[in-house]
Amino acid sequence: MLNHSEQRKSVLEAENITLSFGGLVAVDRFSMVLREGELAGLIGPNGAGKTTVFNMLSAIYRPQSGDVRVMDHSILGLKPHQVLRRGLVRTFQNIRLFKDLTVEKNIQVAFHHANPYGFAAALVHTDHYFDIEKHYAERTEELMNVLELGHRRGALAGALPYGDQKKLEIARALATGAKILLLDEPAAGMNPQESLWLMRMIEKVRDQFKLSVLLIEHDMKVVMGICEKIYVMDHGVRIAEGTPQQIQKDPRVIEAYLGMRNKK
Amino acid sequence: MRANLQWLVILTVIALAAQGLTQVLPPYFGQLLILACINAILAVSLNLVNGLSGQFSLGQAGFMAVGAYTAASLNVFGLGFLHGTPLGDQAALLLSLLAAAIASGFVGYLVGLPTLRLRGDYLAIVTLGFGEIIRVIILNIQAVGGARGFISIPNSTSAFLVVFLLSAFVLLTHRFVMASQGRALLAIRENEIAAEAMGVDTTTYKVGAFVVSSAVAGVAGGLFAHYLSYINPSSFDFMKSVEIVIMVVLGGMGSVSGAILAAFILTFLPEALRPLQDWTHVDLRMVIYSFLLIVMMLVRPQGMLGRREIWELFKPRSPQ
Ligand SMILES: Nc1ncnc2c1ncn2[C@@H]1O[C@H](COP(=O)(O)OP(=O)(O)O)[C@@H](O)[C@H]1O
Ligand SMILES: [Mg+2]
């Protein structure tokens, strides 16, 4: 049966990845497996090393040791755009939109890696060019509807309210067609109602687009409801792994989160 | 596809109109018009790098020089057998311009590939150095006249050809920007890390834009050489590169029509003020440039048109 998670095929694996900045070991021998169709969470206090893990999974940084495999093939030495072509896409914690482009164009940039018409076709406007552009316009419309951004299509990305910018980042990631989606704190800065809506939406697109999703979140409560599996990091080290129920009871996790609260 | 034929007709009519204009205007104005169009082609070429891809190049005069000397050398030393008839002269010119584009594009590749692979603003420094190196090299090649300059280049550049090529470059740039490839380039300007993460091969696009930009600057150089029939290395010094940068900045980085507008203003304004210059015996060009730049940075730092095009000013703004 496919519904038991351990039997599903793994789409993304990190094996003992390590990265240090100067003297600081930001991520220390971290391992994880994301399986097909899974919605997993990566949680931990601020500064735990979660974003650095994402940067290694998406080839923005190369791990100093260990290996990252996407669909069973190592991505070490590849550039981020090549990793995207292998089927992995990520969003950014500190939003990175194309600010001076419209919402529509932000989404359409993500179609480019599989663009079938050539440079010459674009310059002489072949029929093929018009067909593809029409297809792009329709897909853009669909994605804007999924994320409820339709009323913003002509607005510049940089002029959107914060919540819509977060949604646009997700729409743009979906537009790439990649099946492995890494979301870095998508709910940060949202109120509880908005983050509830967002989590529902993430579940919905996971099913609709047949994605495998890994989600970073520093607020444990947000992910408990939707993640099947959770990895917990603290000080660069994986301190726990398991179902939400297991994680909630784990004394090391409680200590990491309580420790953080005491520091504040 | 049928629209291409219509555009061809439109571009031809515009170019014929310009040719007609130079016949009826005093020769002095015709000359300024052609030089303004050549400057506009240079501005359009630099806009591809500084405006659309978000890099900063400071050596456009160097690529112009490569194009000018390549075209002139080929035409004078290699294509003499074509000269004599108007058709032959034009064929020789077109072949020379093609060679100029290839040579400048190739040099652009050599300069751009190592530089643009690095993160950060190395391009400005490298292109600045490159512009000076090219000038010094030409200065020492006696076969093309060295410091004395290259003389007796056929003066076959016409207003028709210059305006036709300028309009064609504008049309093609516009089509490029509206296509998937253009969006990829703009994405790099907006956020290089995000563009790469969304699947854009950023190095290839940055180098590609730089090569095309260099090639077009080379064509402008070829047109320039065949218009004045005399060139010397000092026509392509650092001040020329700065002048082209100022056109792009004044017009609005990323705005093709803005760059053209600025090219015309910066070509005609010093001439309009020539009486004042004769009276004061000061070269006012630099004063004008500095003055315009300071006023612009204070009043409208995004340039005359910002990132918009002239034709977009007449359309209603899209809803927010
Ligand atoms: N580019 C960098 N240079 C130096 N230190 C960094 C860099 N990126 C992250 N760090 C450090 O690595 C640690 C982990 O950061 P990060 O992965 O962003 O944590 P998280 O996403 O869990 O909040 C932090 O101490 C942070 O200051
Ligand atoms: Mg983070």
Coordinates of C-alpha atoms and ligand atoms in Angstrom, one line a residue:
Chain A
M1 CA 0.0 0.0 0.0
L2 CA 1.2 3.5 -0.9
N3 CA -0.3 5.3 2.1
H4 CA 2.3 4.1 4.5
S5 CA 5.0 6.8 4.1
E6 CA 8.1 4.6 4.5
Q7 CA 7.2 2.6 1.4
R8 CA 6.9 5.6 -0.9
K9 CA 9.8 6.4 -3.2
S10 CA 12.2 9.0 -1.8
V11 CA 12.5 12.1 -4.0
L12 CA 15.0 14.1 -2.0
E13 CA 17.7 13.0 0.4
A14 CA 20.3 14.8 2.4
E15 CA 23.0 12.7 3.9
N16 CA 25.2 14.1 6.6
I17 CA 25.4 17.6 5.1
T18 CA 27.6 20.0 6.8
L19 CA 28.4 23.7 6.3
S20 CA 30.3 26.2 8.5
F21 CA 30.7 29.9 8.1
G22 CA 34.1 30.8 9.5
G23 CA 34.2 29.1 12.9
L24 CA 30.4 28.7 13.1
V25 CA 29.1 25.3 12.2
A26 CA 25.7 26.3 10.9
V27 CA 24.6 22.8 9.9
D28 CA 26.3 19.7 11.3
R29 CA 25.9 16.3 9.7
F30 CA 22.2 16.8 8.9
S31 CA 20.3 14.0 7.2
M32 CA 16.7 13.7 6.0
V33 CA 14.5 12.0 3.4
L34 CA 11.5 13.4 1.7
R35 CA 9.1 10.9 0.1
E36 CA 6.9 11.3 -2.9
G37 CA 3.7 13.1 -2.0
E38 CA 4.8 13.8 1.5
L39 CA 4.3 17.0 3.4
A40 CA 7.1 17.3 5.8
G41 CA 8.2 20.0 8.2
L42 CA 11.6 21.3 9.2
I43 CA 11.3 23.2 12.5
G44 CA 13.6 24.8 15.0
P45 CA 14.3 28.0 16.8
N46 CA 15.7 31.0 14.9
G47 CA 19.3 30.5 13.9
A48 CA 19.0 26.7 14.1
G49 CA 20.3 26.3 10.5
K50 CA 17.1 25.6 8.6
T51 CA 17.6 28.1 5.8
T52 CA 21.1 27.0 5.4
V53 CA 19.8 23.4 4.9
F54 CA 17.5 24.8 2.2
N55 CA 20.4 26.6 0.6
M56 CA 22.3 23.4 0.3
L57 CA 19.3 21.4 -0.9
S58 CA 18.8 24.0 -3.7
A59 CA 22.5 24.2 -4.6
I60 CA 22.9 27.8 -3.6
Y61 CA 25.6 26.6 -1.2
R62 CA 27.6 23.4 -1.7
P63 CA 27.9 21.3 1.5
Q64 CA 31.4 20.9 2.8
S65 CA 30.7 17.3 3.3
G66 CA 27.9 14.9 2.8
D67 CA 25.6 14.5 -0.2
V68 CA 22.3 15.8 -1.5
R69 CA 20.3 13.6 -3.9
V70 CA 17.3 14.6 -6.0
M71 CA 15.4 11.7 -7.6
D72 CA 18.4 9.5 -6.7
H73 CA 21.0 11.6 -8.4
S74 CA 23.6 13.7 -6.5
I75 CA 23.3 17.4 -7.2
L76 CA 26.7 18.3 -5.8
G77 CA 28.5 20.7 -8.3
L78 CA 25.3 21.6 -10.1
K79 CA 24.0 25.2 -10.3
P80 CA 20.6 26.1 -8.8
H81 CA 19.1 26.4 -12.3
Q82 CA 20.2 22.8 -13.1
V83 CA 18.7 21.6 -9.8
L84 CA 15.4 23.2 -10.8
R85 CA 15.5 21.3 -14.0
R86 CA 15.9 18.1 -11.9
G87 CA 12.5 19.0 -10.4
L88 CA 13.2 20.9 -7.1
V89 CA 12.1 24.5 -6.4
R90 CA 12.3 26.7 -3.3
T91 CA 10.9 29.9 -2.0
F92 CA 12.9 32.4 0.1
Q93 CA 12.4 33.5 3.7
N94 CA 13.3 37.1 2.9
I95 CA 11.1 37.4 -0.1
R96 CA 13.0 37.6 -3.5
L97 CA 10.5 38.7 -6.1
F98 CA 11.2 40.5 -9.4
K99 CA 10.0 43.7 -7.8
D100 CA 9.8 45.9 -10.9
L101 CA 8.0 43.3 -13.0
T102 CA 4.2 42.7 -12.9
V103 CA 2.7 39.8 -11.0
E104 CA 2.0 38.1 -14.4
K105 CA 5.7 38.4 -15.5
N106 CA 7.0 37.2 -12.2
I107 CA 5.0 34.0 -12.8
Q108 CA 6.1 33.7 -16.4
V109 CA 9.8 33.9 -15.7
A110 CA 9.3 30.5 -14.1
F111 CA 8.1 29.0 -17.4
H112 CA 11.4 29.9 -19.1
H113 CA 13.5 26.9 -18.2
A114 CA 11.2 24.7 -20.4
N115 CA 10.5 27.3 -23.0
P116 CA 10.1 25.6 -26.4
Y117 CA 10.5 28.5 -28.8
G118 CA 13.9 29.8 -29.8
F119 CA 15.5 33.2 -29.8
A120 CA 14.9 33.7 -33.5
A121 CA 11.2 32.6 -33.2
A122 CA 10.8 35.3 -30.6
L123 CA 12.3 38.0 -32.9
V124 CA 10.3 37.1 -36.0
H125 CA 7.1 36.2 -34.2
T126 CA 6.4 32.8 -35.6
D127 CA 2.9 31.2 -35.1
H128 CA 4.6 28.8 -32.6
Y129 CA 5.7 31.8 -30.6
F130 CA 2.1 33.2 -30.4
D131 CA 0.7 29.7 -29.5
I132 CA 3.1 29.3 -26.6
E133 CA 2.6 32.8 -25.3
K134 CA -1.1 32.2 -25.3
H135 CA -0.6 29.0 -23.4
Y136 CA 1.6 30.9 -20.9
A137 CA -1.1 33.5 -20.4
E138 CA -3.7 30.7 -19.6
R139 CA -1.4 29.0 -17.2
T140 CA -0.6 32.3 -15.5
E141 CA -4.3 32.9 -15.1
E142 CA -4.8 29.4 -13.5
L143 CA -2.0 30.0 -11.0
M144 CA -3.2 33.4 -10.1
N145 CA -6.6 31.9 -9.4
V146 CA -5.2 29.1 -7.2
L147 CA -3.3 31.7 -5.0
E148 CA -6.2 34.3 -5.2
L149 CA -4.0 36.9 -6.9
G150 CA -6.2 37.4 -10.0
H151 CA -7.0 41.0 -9.1
R152 CA -3.3 41.9 -8.9
R153 CA -2.2 40.7 -12.3
G154 CA -1.0 44.1 -13.6
A155 CA 0.5 45.3 -10.3
L156 CA 4.2 45.5 -9.8
A157 CA 5.4 42.7 -7.4
G158 CA 7.2 45.2 -5.2
A159 CA 4.0 47.2 -4.6
L160 CA 2.0 44.2 -3.3
P161 CA 1.1 43.9 0.4
Y162 CA 3.3 41.5 2.3
G163 CA 0.9 38.6 2.3
D164 CA 0.3 38.8 -1.4
Q165 CA 4.1 38.8 -2.0
K166 CA 4.4 35.6 -0.1
K167 CA 1.6 34.1 -2.2
L168 CA 3.2 35.3 -5.4
E169 CA 6.4 33.5 -4.4
I170 CA 4.5 30.3 -4.1
A171 CA 2.6 30.9 -7.4
R172 CA 6.0 31.5 -9.1
A173 CA 7.4 28.3 -7.6
L174 CA 4.4 26.3 -8.7
A175 CA 4.8 27.8 -12.2
T176 CA 8.2 26.1 -12.7
G177 CA 6.4 22.7 -12.7
A178 CA 8.9 21.3 -10.3
K179 CA 7.4 18.5 -8.2
I180 CA 9.6 19.0 -5.1
L181 CA 8.6 22.2 -3.3
L182 CA 10.6 23.7 -0.5
L183 CA 8.9 26.6 1.4
D184 CA 11.0 28.7 3.7
E185 CA 8.7 30.1 6.4
P186 CA 5.7 30.8 4.1
A187 CA 3.5 31.9 7.0
A188 CA 6.0 34.3 8.6
G189 CA 4.4 37.6 9.3
M190 CA 0.9 36.4 8.8
N191 CA -1.8 36.4 11.4
P192 CA -3.2 33.1 12.7
Q193 CA -6.2 33.2 10.3
E194 CA -4.0 33.9 7.3
S195 CA -1.5 31.1 8.2
L196 CA -4.4 28.7 8.6
W197 CA -5.6 29.6 5.1
L198 CA -2.1 29.2 3.8
M199 CA -1.6 25.8 5.3
R200 CA -4.9 24.6 3.8
M201 CA -3.8 26.0 0.5
I202 CA -0.5 24.2 0.7
E203 CA -2.3 20.9 1.3
K204 CA -4.6 21.6 -1.6
V205 CA -1.8 22.4 -4.1
R206 CA 0.2 19.4 -2.9
D207 CA -2.8 17.2 -3.9
Q208 CA -3.7 19.1 -7.0
F209 CA -0.2 19.3 -8.5
K210 CA 1.1 16.0 -7.0
L211 CA 3.9 17.6 -5.1
S212 CA 6.2 16.6 -2.3
V213 CA 6.6 19.5 0.1
L214 CA 9.2 20.4 2.7
L215 CA 8.2 23.3 4.9
I216 CA 10.3 25.4 7.2
E217 CA 8.5 27.0 10.2
H218 CA 9.8 28.2 13.5
D219 CA 6.4 28.3 15.1
M220 CA 5.7 24.6 16.0
K221 CA 1.9 25.1 16.2
V222 CA 1.5 26.0 12.6
V223 CA 2.9 22.8 11.2
M224 CA 1.5 20.3 13.7
G225 CA -1.8 20.2 11.9
I226 CA -0.7 19.4 8.4
C227 CA 2.8 17.7 8.4
E228 CA 3.0 14.0 8.3
K229 CA 6.6 14.0 9.4
I230 CA 8.7 16.6 11.2
Y231 CA 12.4 17.2 11.6
V232 CA 13.6 19.4 14.4
M233 CA 16.9 21.3 14.4
D234 CA 18.7 23.2 17.0
H235 CA 22.2 24.7 16.8
G236 CA 22.8 23.1 13.4
V237 CA 22.0 19.6 14.6
R238 CA 19.0 17.4 14.0
I239 CA 17.6 16.8 17.5
A240 CA 14.5 14.8 16.6
E241 CA 12.5 13.3 13.8
G242 CA 9.0 11.8 13.7
T243 CA 5.3 12.3 13.5
P244 CA 3.8 15.4 15.1
Q245 CA 2.6 13.4 18.1
Q246 CA 6.1 12.0 18.7
I247 CA 7.7 15.4 18.3
Q248 CA 5.4 17.1 20.7
K249 CA 6.3 14.7 23.5
D250 CA 10.1 14.6 22.8
P251 CA 12.0 16.1 25.8
R252 CA 14.8 17.5 23.6
V253 CA 12.3 19.4 21.5
I254 CA 10.6 20.8 24.5
E255 CA 13.9 21.8 25.9
A256 CA 15.0 23.5 22.7
Y257 CA 11.8 25.5 22.5
L258 CA 11.6 26.2 26.2
G259 CA 15.3 27.2 26.2
M260 CA 14.5 29.7 23.5
R261 CA 11.6 31.1 25.4
N262 CA 13.7 31.6 28.5
K263 CA 16.3 33.5 26.5
K264 CA 13.7 36.0 25.2
Chain B
M1 CA 4.2 36.4 -39.3
R2 CA 2.4 38.7 -41.7
A3 CA 3.0 41.6 -39.3
N4 CA 6.7 41.3 -40.2
L5 CA 6.0 42.4 -43.7
Q6 CA 4.0 45.4 -42.4
W7 CA 6.9 46.3 -40.1
L8 CA 9.4 46.0 -42.9
V9 CA 7.3 48.5 -44.9
I10 CA 7.0 50.8 -41.9
L11 CA 10.7 50.7 -41.2
T12 CA 11.4 51.4 -44.9
V13 CA 9.1 54.3 -45.0
I14 CA 10.6 55.8 -41.8
A15 CA 14.1 55.4 -43.3
L16 CA 13.1 56.9 -46.6
A17 CA 11.5 59.8 -44.8
A18 CA 14.8 60.4 -42.9
Q19 CA 16.7 60.2 -46.2
G20 CA 14.3 62.7 -47.7
L21 CA 14.7 65.0 -44.7
T22 CA 18.5 65.1 -45.1
Q23 CA 18.0 66.1 -48.7
V24 CA 15.9 69.1 -47.9
L25 CA 17.6 70.2 -44.6
P26 CA 20.8 72.1 -44.6
P27 CA 23.7 69.6 -44.8
Y28 CA 24.7 70.5 -41.3
F29 CA 21.4 69.3 -39.8
G30 CA 21.6 66.1 -41.9
Q31 CA 25.0 65.4 -40.5
L32 CA 23.8 65.9 -36.9
L33 CA 20.8 63.7 -37.6
I34 CA 23.0 60.8 -38.7
L35 CA 25.4 61.2 -35.8
A36 CA 22.5 61.3 -33.4
C37 CA 21.1 58.1 -34.9
I38 CA 24.5 56.4 -34.5
N39 CA 24.7 57.6 -30.9
A40 CA 21.1 56.2 -30.5
I41 CA 22.2 52.8 -31.8
L42 CA 25.1 52.9 -29.2
A43 CA 22.7 53.8 -26.5
V44 CA 20.2 51.1 -27.5
S45 CA 23.1 48.6 -27.4
L46 CA 24.3 49.6 -24.0
N47 CA 20.8 49.6 -22.7
L48 CA 20.8 45.9 -23.2
V49 CA 23.5 45.5 -20.6
N50 CA 23.1 48.4 -18.3
G51 CA 19.3 48.7 -18.5
L52 CA 17.9 45.3 -19.1
S53 CA 20.4 42.8 -17.6
G54 CA 21.3 45.1 -14.6
Q55 CA 25.1 44.9 -15.2
F56 CA 27.2 47.9 -15.5
S57 CA 29.5 48.2 -18.6
L58 CA 31.8 51.2 -19.1
G59 CA 33.6 50.3 -22.3
Q60 CA 31.1 50.7 -25.1
A61 CA 33.5 53.0 -27.1
G62 CA 36.0 50.1 -27.1
F63 CA 33.5 47.8 -28.9
M64 CA 32.6 50.6 -31.2
A65 CA 36.3 51.0 -32.1
V66 CA 36.7 47.3 -32.8
G67 CA 33.7 47.5 -35.1
A68 CA 34.8 50.7 -36.8
Y69 CA 38.4 49.5 -37.5
T70 CA 37.2 46.0 -38.6
A71 CA 34.6 47.4 -41.0
A72 CA 37.0 50.0 -42.4
S73 CA 39.9 47.5 -42.8
L74 CA 37.8 44.9 -44.5
N75 CA 36.2 47.5 -46.9
V76 CA 39.4 49.3 -47.8
F77 CA 41.8 46.3 -48.0
G78 CA 39.5 43.5 -49.0
L79 CA 36.4 44.6 -50.8
G80 CA 37.8 47.2 -53.3
F81 CA 36.7 45.0 -56.2
L82 CA 33.1 45.8 -55.2
H83 CA 33.5 49.6 -55.3
G84 CA 32.4 51.8 -58.2
T85 CA 28.7 51.2 -58.5
P86 CA 26.2 52.4 -55.8
L87 CA 25.0 48.8 -55.4
G88 CA 28.5 47.5 -55.1
D89 CA 29.4 50.2 -52.5
Q90 CA 26.3 49.3 -50.4
A91 CA 27.1 45.6 -50.6
A92 CA 30.7 46.2 -49.5
L93 CA 29.3 48.3 -46.6
L94 CA 26.8 45.7 -45.5
L95 CA 29.5 43.0 -45.6
S96 CA 31.8 45.2 -43.6
L97 CA 29.1 45.9 -41.0
L98 CA 28.5 42.2 -40.6
A99 CA 32.2 41.6 -40.0
A100 CA 32.2 44.4 -37.5
A101 CA 29.3 42.8 -35.6
I102 CA 31.1 39.4 -35.6
A103 CA 34.4 40.9 -34.5
S104 CA 33.0 43.1 -31.7
G105 CA 30.7 40.3 -30.6
F106 CA 33.6 37.9 -30.4
V107 CA 35.7 40.4 -28.4
G108 CA 32.7 40.9 -26.2
Y109 CA 32.6 37.2 -25.5
L110 CA 36.3 37.2 -24.6
V111 CA 35.8 40.1 -22.2
G112 CA 32.4 39.0 -20.8
L113 CA 32.8 35.3 -20.2
P114 CA 35.4 35.5 -17.4
T115 CA 34.0 38.6 -15.9
L116 CA 30.3 37.9 -15.9
R117 CA 30.8 34.5 -14.3
L118 CA 31.8 36.2 -11.1
R119 CA 29.2 37.7 -8.8
G120 CA 29.4 41.4 -8.3
D121 CA 30.3 44.5 -10.2
Y122 CA 33.6 43.5 -11.8
L123 CA 32.2 44.3 -15.3
A124 CA 32.6 48.1 -14.9
I125 CA 36.2 47.9 -14.0
V126 CA 37.1 45.3 -16.6
T127 CA 35.3 47.1 -19.4
L128 CA 36.9 50.4 -18.4
G129 CA 40.3 48.8 -18.7
F130 CA 39.4 47.0 -21.9
G131 CA 38.3 50.3 -23.6
E132 CA 41.7 51.9 -22.9
I133 CA 43.6 48.7 -24.0
I134 CA 41.8 48.5 -27.3
R135 CA 42.6 52.2 -28.0
V136 CA 46.3 51.8 -27.2
I137 CA 46.5 48.7 -29.4
I138 CA 45.0 50.5 -32.3
L139 CA 47.2 53.4 -31.7
N140 CA 50.2 51.1 -32.4
I141 CA 48.9 49.4 -35.5
Q142 CA 50.5 51.3 -38.3
A143 CA 48.5 49.4 -41.0
V144 CA 45.4 51.3 -39.9
G145 CA 47.1 54.6 -39.5
G146 CA 48.1 54.4 -35.8
A147 CA 47.7 57.8 -34.2
R148 CA 47.4 59.6 -37.5
G149 CA 44.1 57.9 -38.0
F150 CA 42.5 55.7 -40.8
I151 CA 41.8 57.8 -43.9
S152 CA 40.0 57.3 -47.2
I153 CA 37.3 55.0 -45.9
P154 CA 34.4 55.0 -48.5
N155 CA 31.7 57.3 -47.2
S156 CA 28.8 55.0 -48.0
T157 CA 26.7 55.3 -44.8
S158 CA 23.4 56.9 -45.7
A159 CA 20.7 58.4 -43.5
F160 CA 18.4 55.6 -44.9
L161 CA 20.6 52.8 -43.6
V162 CA 21.3 54.4 -40.2
V163 CA 17.6 55.1 -39.5
F164 CA 16.6 51.7 -40.9
L165 CA 19.0 49.9 -38.6
L166 CA 18.1 52.0 -35.6
S167 CA 14.4 51.3 -36.0
A168 CA 15.1 47.6 -36.6
F169 CA 17.1 47.4 -33.4
V170 CA 14.4 49.1 -31.5
L171 CA 11.7 46.7 -32.8
L172 CA 13.8 43.7 -32.1
T173 CA 14.7 44.8 -28.6
H174 CA 11.0 45.3 -27.9
R175 CA 10.1 41.9 -29.2
F176 CA 13.0 40.4 -27.2
V177 CA 11.8 42.1 -24.0
M178 CA 8.2 40.8 -24.5
A179 CA 9.4 37.2 -25.0
S180 CA 10.4 34.5 -22.6
Q181 CA 14.1 35.1 -23.2
G182 CA 13.6 38.8 -22.4
R183 CA 11.7 38.1 -19.2
A184 CA 14.6 35.8 -18.1
L185 CA 17.0 38.7 -18.6
L186 CA 14.9 41.2 -16.7
A187 CA 14.6 38.6 -13.9
I188 CA 18.4 38.6 -13.6
R189 CA 18.3 42.4 -13.3
E190 CA 15.6 42.2 -10.6
N191 CA 17.1 39.4 -8.5
E192 CA 19.9 37.3 -9.7
I193 CA 19.6 34.6 -7.0
A194 CA 15.8 34.2 -7.5
A195 CA 16.2 34.1 -11.3
E196 CA 18.8 31.3 -11.0
A197 CA 16.6 29.4 -8.5
M198 CA 13.6 29.7 -10.9
G199 CA 15.6 28.0 -13.6
V200 CA 17.3 30.9 -15.5
D201 CA 20.8 30.1 -16.6
T202 CA 22.0 33.5 -15.4
T203 CA 25.6 33.3 -16.6
T204 CA 24.6 32.4 -20.2
Y205 CA 22.1 35.1 -20.3
K206 CA 24.4 37.8 -18.9
V207 CA 27.2 36.8 -21.3
G208 CA 24.7 36.6 -24.2
A209 CA 23.3 40.0 -23.6
F210 CA 26.8 41.4 -23.4
V211 CA 27.9 39.8 -26.6
V212 CA 24.8 41.1 -28.5
S213 CA 25.4 44.5 -27.0
S214 CA 29.0 44.5 -28.2
A215 CA 28.0 43.3 -31.6
V216 CA 25.5 46.1 -32.1
A217 CA 28.0 48.7 -30.8
G218 CA 30.4 47.3 -33.4
V219 CA 27.8 48.0 -36.1
A220 CA 27.5 51.5 -34.9
G221 CA 31.2 51.9 -35.1
G222 CA 31.2 50.6 -38.7
L223 CA 28.5 53.1 -39.6
F224 CA 30.4 55.9 -38.0
A225 CA 33.6 55.0 -39.9
H226 CA 31.8 54.9 -43.2
Y227 CA 30.0 58.2 -42.5
L228 CA 33.0 60.3 -41.6
S229 CA 35.4 58.3 -43.9
Y230 CA 38.1 59.1 -41.3
I231 CA 38.6 57.7 -37.8
N232 CA 41.3 57.9 -35.3
P233 CA 41.7 56.2 -31.9
S234 CA 40.8 59.3 -29.9
S235 CA 37.2 59.1 -31.4
F236 CA 36.8 56.1 -29.1
D237 CA 38.3 57.3 -25.9
F238 CA 36.9 56.9 -22.4
M239 CA 34.8 60.1 -22.7
K240 CA 32.9 58.5 -25.6
S241 CA 32.0 55.5 -23.3
V242 CA 30.9 57.9 -20.6
E243 CA 28.8 59.8 -23.1
I244 CA 27.0 56.6 -24.0
V245 CA 26.4 55.7 -20.3
I246 CA 25.0 59.1 -19.7
M247 CA 22.5 58.7 -22.6
V248 CA 21.2 55.4 -21.0
V249 CA 21.1 56.9 -17.5
L250 CA 19.4 60.1 -18.7
G251 CA 16.9 58.3 -20.8
G252 CA 16.0 55.9 -17.9
M253 CA 17.8 52.6 -17.5
G254 CA 15.9 50.0 -19.3
S255 CA 13.9 52.4 -21.5
V256 CA 14.8 52.0 -25.2
S257 CA 12.9 55.1 -26.3
G258 CA 14.3 57.0 -23.4
A259 CA 17.9 56.2 -24.5
I260 CA 17.1 57.3 -28.0
L261 CA 15.6 60.6 -26.8
A262 CA 18.7 61.2 -24.6
A263 CA 21.0 60.4 -27.6
F264 CA 19.3 63.0 -29.7
I265 CA 19.3 65.6 -26.9
L266 CA 23.0 65.0 -26.1
T267 CA 23.9 65.2 -29.8
F268 CA 22.0 68.4 -30.6
L269 CA 22.3 70.4 -27.4
P270 CA 26.1 71.0 -27.6
E271 CA 25.6 72.2 -31.2
A272 CA 22.7 74.5 -30.2
L273 CA 25.0 76.0 -27.6
R274 CA 27.9 76.4 -29.9
P275 CA 27.6 80.2 -30.2
L276 CA 28.0 80.4 -26.5
Q277 CA 31.0 78.1 -26.7
D278 CA 32.7 80.2 -29.4
W279 CA 32.1 83.3 -27.3
T280 CA 33.5 81.8 -24.0
H281 CA 36.1 79.5 -25.6
V282 CA 35.2 76.7 -23.2
D283 CA 34.3 73.2 -24.2
L284 CA 30.8 73.2 -22.9
R285 CA 30.0 69.5 -23.5
M286 CA 31.4 68.3 -20.2
V287 CA 29.7 71.2 -18.4
I288 CA 26.4 70.3 -20.0
Y289 CA 26.7 66.6 -19.2
S290 CA 27.6 67.3 -15.5
F291 CA 24.8 69.8 -15.2
L292 CA 22.2 67.5 -16.8
L293 CA 23.3 64.6 -14.6
I294 CA 23.1 66.6 -11.4
V295 CA 19.7 68.1 -12.2
M296 CA 18.5 64.6 -13.2
M297 CA 19.7 62.9 -10.1
L298 CA 18.0 65.6 -8.0
V299 CA 14.7 65.8 -9.9
R300 CA 14.2 62.5 -11.5
P301 CA 16.8 59.9 -10.5
Q302 CA 15.1 57.1 -12.5
G303 CA 15.8 59.0 -15.8
M304 CA 13.4 60.8 -18.1
L305 CA 11.2 57.8 -18.8
G306 CA 12.2 55.5 -15.9
R307 CA 11.7 51.9 -17.2
R308 CA 8.7 52.8 -19.4
E309 CA 8.7 53.4 -23.1
I310 CA 7.3 56.5 -24.9
W311 CA 4.5 54.5 -26.4
E312 CA 3.4 53.3 -22.9
L313 CA 2.9 56.9 -21.7
F314 CA -0.2 57.1 -23.9
K315 CA -1.7 53.9 -22.6
P316 CA -3.8 53.9 -19.4
R317 CA -1.9 52.5 -16.4
S318 CA -2.8 49.0 -15.7
P319 CA -5.0 48.6 -12.6
Q320 CA -3.2 47.9 -9.3
Ligands
LIG1 N1 25.9 33.6 4.6 C1 26.1 33.5 6.0 N2 27.3 33.9 6.5 C2 27.6 33.8 7.8 N3 26.8 33.2 8.7 C3 25.6 32.7 8.2 C4 25.2 32.8 6.9 N4 24.0 32.3 6.7 C5 23.6 31.9 7.9 N5 24.6 32.1 8.8 C6 24.5 31.7 10.3 O1 24.2 30.4 10.3 C7 23.3 30.1 11.4 C8 22.0 29.4 10.8 O2 21.3 30.4 10.1 P1 20.0 30.0 9.3 O3 20.2 28.8 8.5 O4 19.5 31.2 8.6 O5 19.0 29.7 10.5 P2 17.4 29.6 10.5 O6 16.9 29.6 9.1 O7 17.1 28.3 11.2 O8 16.8 30.7 11.3 C9 23.0 31.4 12.1 O9 23.8 31.6 13.2 C10 23.4 32.5 11.0 O10 23.8 33.6 11.6
MG2 MG 15.7 30.9 8.2

